[in-house]
């Protein structure tokens, strides 16, 4: 008899795919969920209760833009009443003082605010939303004045990475306790824009040096998380802590996923919270068990001393680059497909800066 997996640490609740921004690296699937297919308030409240019963400690309220939902305060309250630590992952552009105060009163614990750049014109161009950067700064001040902890999430790439020192300064100015310097991960919309986003090795080395110096100089003032791009790696990262090991996500339509990008993988019948419990999806479903652990691994992963460190890397990246979700992640230097990363880097070096934007009109409101 197989042993039930350990409880997940957190639930990523993707409340909607609606978003006023059009970020060309958006992690949402290319085919966006329509509003009519989104889970209702009562179903999300049940999901939050089931997540707490399963052992989750926190819920990340995400999207799209989660505050595009009119019931966002009710959803925060439901998660809080379920006993979950609530983190709102937001662009900040739709939330004024009254709406934010309602979220605080509903029990919101933490805010994670995305920024596209520090230079307003560049930030608005990347996000595809005029005036967005100014609204973000206004929202950040609301969070600071409320006393809630703030994390600044800076998704970095070739077109903004040179301003990383300014992003660190901005985090300090806004009173953030944590800064996530997250290099773009290339699947979905980001894969379509890879040539315009992939940084040069020189940029990456400079950014790494900047982060190391800032961590030393700002110790005790600002925590800096740093997620590097796999395209320059020799070993893969443990994506989401390993497939079905630490996290689970629920899509706007109710599909339960091992990670937010897993819907990009063909050949899966992901369970839906409209039909099964969160516990059954986590413990029993074939989708969660397919790449859980190490038994599924091909050579050279099988028997590798890092098998229970990186857990095979990213299944979505393996599929995006090889067409096979079970293949060794090309980020590993031992992968027979590792050379495709070098080819991509070379192609990006010759590319321009035009984007294919995420199109919110695909999700009619």
Coordinates of C-alpha atoms in Angstrom, one line a residue:
X1 CA 0.0 0.0 0.0
X2 CA 1.4 3.4 -1.0
X3 CA 2.0 6.0 1.6
X4 CA -0.1 9.2 1.3
X5 CA 2.0 12.2 0.3
X6 CA 2.8 14.8 2.9
X7 CA 0.4 17.7 3.2
X8 CA 1.0 20.6 0.8
X9 CA 2.3 23.8 2.3
X10 CA 0.2 26.3 0.2
X11 CA -2.6 26.6 -2.2
X12 CA -2.3 28.9 -5.2
X13 CA -5.9 30.1 -5.9
X14 CA -6.1 31.5 -9.4
X15 CA -9.4 33.3 -9.0
X16 CA -9.7 34.7 -12.5
X17 CA -7.8 35.2 -15.8
X18 CA -9.1 38.7 -16.2
X19 CA -6.4 41.4 -15.9
X20 CA -6.1 44.9 -17.2
X21 CA -2.4 44.3 -17.8
X22 CA -1.1 42.5 -20.9
X23 CA 2.3 41.3 -19.7
X24 CA 4.2 39.4 -22.4
X25 CA 5.6 36.9 -19.9
X26 CA 2.3 36.2 -18.1
X27 CA 2.2 32.7 -16.5
X28 CA -1.5 32.2 -17.4
X29 CA -2.2 29.7 -20.1
X30 CA -2.5 30.9 -23.7
X31 CA -6.2 29.8 -23.7
X32 CA -7.8 32.0 -21.0
X33 CA -10.8 30.9 -18.9
X34 CA -14.0 32.9 -19.6
X35 CA -15.8 34.7 -16.8
X36 CA -18.8 32.4 -17.0
X37 CA -16.6 29.4 -16.3
X38 CA -15.1 30.8 -13.1
X39 CA -15.8 29.2 -9.7
X40 CA -18.3 31.1 -7.6
X41 CA -17.8 32.5 -4.1
X42 CA -19.3 29.5 -2.3
X43 CA -17.2 27.0 -4.2
X44 CA -14.0 28.9 -3.5
X45 CA -14.9 29.1 0.2
X46 CA -15.3 25.3 0.3
X47 CA -11.9 24.9 -1.5
X48 CA -10.3 27.1 1.2
X49 CA -11.8 24.9 4.0
X50 CA -10.7 21.8 2.3
X51 CA -7.2 23.2 1.8
X52 CA -6.9 23.9 5.5
X53 CA -8.2 20.5 6.4
X54 CA -5.6 19.0 4.0
X55 CA -2.9 20.8 5.9
X56 CA -2.2 23.9 3.9
X57 CA -1.0 26.9 5.9
X58 CA -1.4 29.7 3.4
X59 CA -3.3 30.6 0.3
X60 CA -2.0 32.9 -2.5
X61 CA -4.9 34.7 -4.1
X62 CA -3.8 35.2 -7.7
X63 CA -5.0 35.5 -11.2
X64 CA -5.0 37.2 -13.7
X65 CA -5.7 40.1 -11.4
X66 CA -7.6 38.8 -8.4
X67 CA -9.1 42.1 -7.5
X68 CA -11.0 42.1 -10.8
X69 CA -13.5 39.8 -9.0
X70 CA -16.2 41.8 -7.3
X71 CA -16.3 39.3 -4.4
X72 CA -12.6 39.6 -3.6
X73 CA -13.2 40.8 -0.1
X74 CA -15.6 37.9 0.5
X75 CA -13.0 35.5 -0.7
X76 CA -10.3 37.0 1.6
X77 CA -12.8 36.6 4.5
X78 CA -13.6 33.0 3.6
X79 CA -9.9 32.1 3.4
X80 CA -9.2 33.9 6.7
X81 CA -12.1 32.1 8.4
X82 CA -10.8 28.8 7.1
X83 CA -7.6 29.5 9.1
X84 CA -5.3 30.2 6.1
X85 CA -2.7 32.9 6.0
X86 CA -3.8 35.1 3.1
X87 CA -1.4 36.6 0.5
X88 CA -2.8 38.8 -2.3
X89 CA -0.7 38.6 -5.5
X90 CA -1.7 41.7 -7.4
X91 CA -0.8 44.3 -10.0
X92 CA -2.4 47.0 -7.7
X93 CA -3.9 49.0 -10.5
X94 CA -7.6 48.2 -9.7
X95 CA -7.5 48.8 -6.0
X96 CA -8.1 52.2 -4.5
X97 CA -8.3 53.1 -0.8
X98 CA -11.9 51.9 -0.2
X99 CA -11.4 48.5 -1.8
X100 CA -8.1 48.0 0.0
X101 CA -9.6 48.9 3.3
X102 CA -12.3 46.3 2.7
X103 CA -9.6 43.7 2.1
X104 CA -7.8 44.6 5.3
X105 CA -11.1 44.4 7.3
X106 CA -11.7 41.0 5.7
X107 CA -8.5 39.7 7.2
X108 CA -5.8 40.1 4.5
X109 CA -2.4 39.2 5.9
X110 CA 0.1 40.1 3.2
X111 CA 0.4 41.8 -0.2
X112 CA 2.7 40.8 -3.1
X113 CA 2.8 43.6 -5.6
X114 CA 4.2 43.1 -9.2
X115 CA 6.3 45.8 -10.9
X116 CA 7.4 45.7 -14.5
X117 CA 10.2 48.3 -14.3
X118 CA 11.3 51.4 -12.4
X119 CA 11.1 53.8 -15.4
X120 CA 7.4 54.6 -15.9
X121 CA 7.5 54.6 -19.7
X122 CA 9.2 51.3 -19.9
X123 CA 7.0 49.8 -17.1
X124 CA 3.8 50.8 -18.8
X125 CA 5.1 49.5 -22.2
X126 CA 6.0 46.1 -20.7
X127 CA 2.7 45.8 -18.9
X128 CA 0.7 47.2 -21.8
X129 CA -1.2 49.5 -19.5
X130 CA -0.9 53.3 -19.6
X131 CA -0.5 54.9 -16.2
X132 CA -0.1 51.5 -14.6
X133 CA 3.2 52.2 -12.9
X134 CA 1.9 55.3 -11.1
X135 CA -1.1 53.4 -9.9
X136 CA 1.2 50.7 -8.5
X137 CA 3.1 53.2 -6.5
X138 CA -0.1 54.7 -5.1
X139 CA -1.3 51.2 -4.1
X140 CA 2.1 50.4 -2.5
X141 CA 1.7 53.5 -0.3
X142 CA -1.7 52.2 0.9
X143 CA -0.2 48.9 1.9
X144 CA 2.6 50.6 3.7
X145 CA 0.3 52.9 5.6
X146 CA -1.9 50.0 6.6
X147 CA 1.0 48.2 8.3
X148 CA 0.6 45.0 6.3
X149 CA 3.8 43.4 5.1
X150 CA 4.7 44.0 1.5
X151 CA 6.7 41.9 -1.0
X152 CA 7.7 43.6 -4.3
X153 CA 7.8 41.1 -7.2
X154 CA 10.1 42.3 -10.0
X155 CA 9.9 40.0 -13.0
X156 CA 13.2 40.7 -14.8
X157 CA 14.4 40.1 -18.4
X158 CA 16.6 41.6 -21.1
X159 CA 14.5 44.8 -21.4
X160 CA 14.6 45.8 -17.7
X161 CA 17.5 43.9 -16.0
X162 CA 20.0 46.7 -16.3
X163 CA 17.8 48.7 -13.9
X164 CA 18.0 46.1 -11.1
X165 CA 19.8 48.5 -8.7
X166 CA 16.9 50.9 -9.1
X167 CA 14.4 48.1 -8.4
X168 CA 16.2 47.4 -5.1
X169 CA 16.1 51.1 -4.3
X170 CA 12.4 51.1 -5.1
X171 CA 11.7 48.2 -2.8
X172 CA 13.4 50.1 0.0
X173 CA 11.5 53.4 -0.8
X174 CA 8.2 51.6 -0.7
X175 CA 8.9 49.9 2.6
X176 CA 8.9 46.4 1.3
X177 CA 10.3 43.7 3.6
X178 CA 11.0 41.4 0.7
X179 CA 12.0 41.7 -3.0
X180 CA 11.5 38.8 -5.4
X181 CA 13.9 39.2 -8.3
X182 CA 12.3 36.6 -10.6
X183 CA 13.8 36.0 -14.0
X184 CA 11.2 35.1 -16.6
X185 CA 10.5 31.3 -16.8
X186 CA 9.8 30.4 -20.4
X187 CA 6.5 28.7 -21.1
X188 CA 3.1 30.0 -22.2
X189 CA 3.1 33.7 -23.1
X190 CA 6.8 34.0 -22.1
X191 CA 7.8 31.2 -24.5
X192 CA 6.1 33.1 -27.3
X193 CA 8.2 36.2 -26.4
X194 CA 11.4 34.4 -25.4
X195 CA 13.6 36.1 -28.1
X196 CA 12.6 39.5 -26.8
X197 CA 13.0 38.7 -23.1
X198 CA 16.0 36.3 -22.7
X199 CA 18.8 38.3 -21.1
X200 CA 22.5 38.0 -22.1
X201 CA 25.0 36.2 -20.0
X202 CA 26.7 39.5 -19.2
X203 CA 23.4 40.9 -17.9
X204 CA 22.8 37.8 -15.8
X205 CA 26.3 37.9 -14.3
X206 CA 25.9 41.6 -13.5
X207 CA 22.5 41.0 -11.9
X208 CA 23.8 38.1 -9.8
X209 CA 26.7 40.4 -8.5
X210 CA 24.2 43.1 -7.8
X211 CA 21.9 40.8 -5.8
X212 CA 24.9 39.3 -3.8
X213 CA 26.1 42.8 -2.9
X214 CA 22.6 44.0 -1.9
X215 CA 22.0 41.0 0.2
X216 CA 25.2 41.7 2.1
X217 CA 24.7 45.5 2.4
X218 CA 20.9 45.3 3.2
X219 CA 20.9 42.4 5.6
X220 CA 18.2 43.0 8.2
X221 CA 16.5 45.6 6.1
X222 CA 15.4 43.7 2.9
X223 CA 15.2 40.0 2.1
X224 CA 16.0 39.4 -1.6
X225 CA 14.8 36.2 -3.3
X226 CA 16.5 35.5 -6.6
X227 CA 15.2 33.1 -9.2
X228 CA 17.7 32.7 -12.1
X229 CA 16.7 31.6 -15.7
X230 CA 17.2 27.9 -16.5
X231 CA 18.7 28.8 -19.9
X232 CA 22.1 29.4 -18.3
X233 CA 21.9 26.6 -15.8
X234 CA 23.8 23.3 -15.6
X235 CA 21.3 21.7 -13.2
X236 CA 17.5 22.2 -13.0
X237 CA 15.7 23.7 -10.1
X238 CA 13.2 21.8 -8.1
X239 CA 10.2 23.3 -9.8
X240 CA 7.5 24.1 -7.2
X241 CA 9.5 22.0 -4.7
X242 CA 8.8 18.9 -6.9
X243 CA 5.7 17.8 -8.7
X244 CA 2.9 17.1 -6.2
X245 CA 5.2 17.6 -3.2
X246 CA 4.6 21.0 -1.6
X247 CA 2.1 23.1 -3.6
X248 CA -1.1 22.8 -5.5
X249 CA -3.0 25.2 -7.6
X250 CA -6.7 25.6 -8.5
X251 CA -7.5 27.3 -11.8
X252 CA -10.3 29.8 -12.3
X253 CA -12.5 27.0 -13.8
X254 CA -11.7 24.6 -10.8
X255 CA -9.0 22.3 -12.2
X256 CA -6.6 21.1 -9.5
X257 CA -3.0 21.4 -10.8
X258 CA 0.5 20.5 -9.4
X259 CA 1.6 23.9 -10.7
X260 CA 0.0 27.0 -12.3
X261 CA 1.4 26.1 -15.8
X262 CA 0.5 22.4 -15.8
X263 CA -2.5 23.0 -18.1
X264 CA 0.0 23.5 -20.9
X265 CA 0.7 19.7 -20.7
X266 CA -1.3 17.4 -23.0
X267 CA -2.6 14.0 -22.1
X268 CA -3.7 14.9 -18.5
X269 CA -7.2 14.7 -17.0
X270 CA -6.8 17.1 -14.2
X271 CA -9.4 16.7 -11.5
X272 CA -11.9 19.5 -10.9
X273 CA -13.1 20.8 -7.4
X274 CA -16.6 20.8 -8.8
X275 CA -16.5 17.0 -8.9
X276 CA -13.9 15.8 -6.3
X277 CA -12.5 16.9 -3.0
X278 CA -9.1 18.7 -2.8
X279 CA -7.8 15.8 -0.7
X280 CA -8.7 13.2 -3.4
X281 CA -7.1 15.3 -6.1
X282 CA -3.9 15.7 -4.0
X283 CA -3.6 12.1 -2.8
X284 CA -5.3 9.9 -5.3
X285 CA -5.5 11.5 -8.7
X286 CA -3.4 10.1 -11.5
X287 CA -2.4 13.6 -12.6
X288 CA -0.7 14.3 -9.3
X289 CA 0.9 10.9 -9.0
X290 CA 2.3 10.7 -12.5
X291 CA 5.5 12.7 -11.8
X292 CA 5.5 12.5 -8.0
X293 CA 8.7 11.1 -6.5
X294 CA 11.4 9.5 -8.6
X295 CA 9.9 6.3 -10.0
X296 CA 8.8 7.9 -13.2
X297 CA 12.3 9.3 -14.1
X298 CA 14.1 8.4 -17.3
X299 CA 17.9 8.1 -17.6
X300 CA 20.1 10.0 -16.7
X301 CA 17.8 11.2 -13.9
X302 CA 17.2 7.7 -12.5
X303 CA 19.8 7.0 -9.9
X304 CA 21.2 10.5 -10.1
X305 CA 22.5 11.8 -6.8
X306 CA 20.4 14.9 -7.3
X307 CA 17.1 13.1 -8.0
X308 CA 15.6 14.0 -4.6
X309 CA 17.0 17.5 -4.8
X310 CA 15.7 18.8 -8.1
X311 CA 13.0 16.1 -8.5
X312 CA 13.6 16.1 -12.3
X313 CA 13.2 19.8 -12.8
X314 CA 10.3 21.4 -14.6
X315 CA 7.8 19.2 -16.5
X316 CA 6.3 22.2 -18.3
X317 CA 9.7 23.3 -19.5
X318 CA 10.6 19.8 -20.6
X319 CA 7.5 19.6 -22.7
X320 CA 7.9 23.1 -24.1
X321 CA 11.4 22.3 -25.3
X322 CA 11.3 18.7 -26.2
X323 CA 7.6 17.9 -26.8
X324 CA 7.8 15.2 -24.0
X325 CA 6.7 16.1 -20.4
X326 CA 8.5 13.0 -19.1
X327 CA 11.9 14.0 -20.7
X328 CA 14.9 15.1 -18.7
X329 CA 14.6 18.8 -18.2
X330 CA 16.9 20.4 -20.8
X331 CA 18.2 22.7 -18.0
X332 CA 20.3 19.7 -16.9
X333 CA 23.7 19.5 -18.6
X334 CA 23.3 15.7 -18.7
X335 CA 20.1 16.0 -20.7
X336 CA 20.4 14.9 -24.4
X337 CA 18.4 18.1 -25.2
X338 CA 20.6 20.6 -23.2
X339 CA 21.9 22.1 -26.5
X340 CA 18.5 23.6 -27.3
X341 CA 19.1 26.2 -24.6
X342 CA 22.3 27.4 -26.2
X343 CA 20.5 27.7 -29.5
X344 CA 17.7 29.7 -27.9
X345 CA 20.3 32.1 -26.3
X346 CA 21.9 32.6 -29.7
X347 CA 18.6 33.3 -31.4
X348 CA 17.6 35.8 -28.7
X349 CA 20.8 37.7 -29.1
X350 CA 19.8 38.5 -32.7
X351 CA 16.2 39.4 -32.0
X352 CA 14.4 42.7 -31.5
X353 CA 12.3 44.0 -28.6
X354 CA 8.7 43.7 -30.0
X355 CA 6.3 41.8 -27.8
X356 CA 3.3 39.6 -28.5
X357 CA 1.1 40.8 -25.7
X358 CA -1.3 38.7 -23.5
X359 CA -4.7 39.7 -24.9
X360 CA -7.3 40.3 -22.1
X361 CA -10.1 40.6 -24.6
X362 CA -9.9 36.8 -24.9
X363 CA -11.6 36.8 -21.5
X364 CA -14.8 38.9 -22.0
X365 CA -16.1 40.5 -18.9

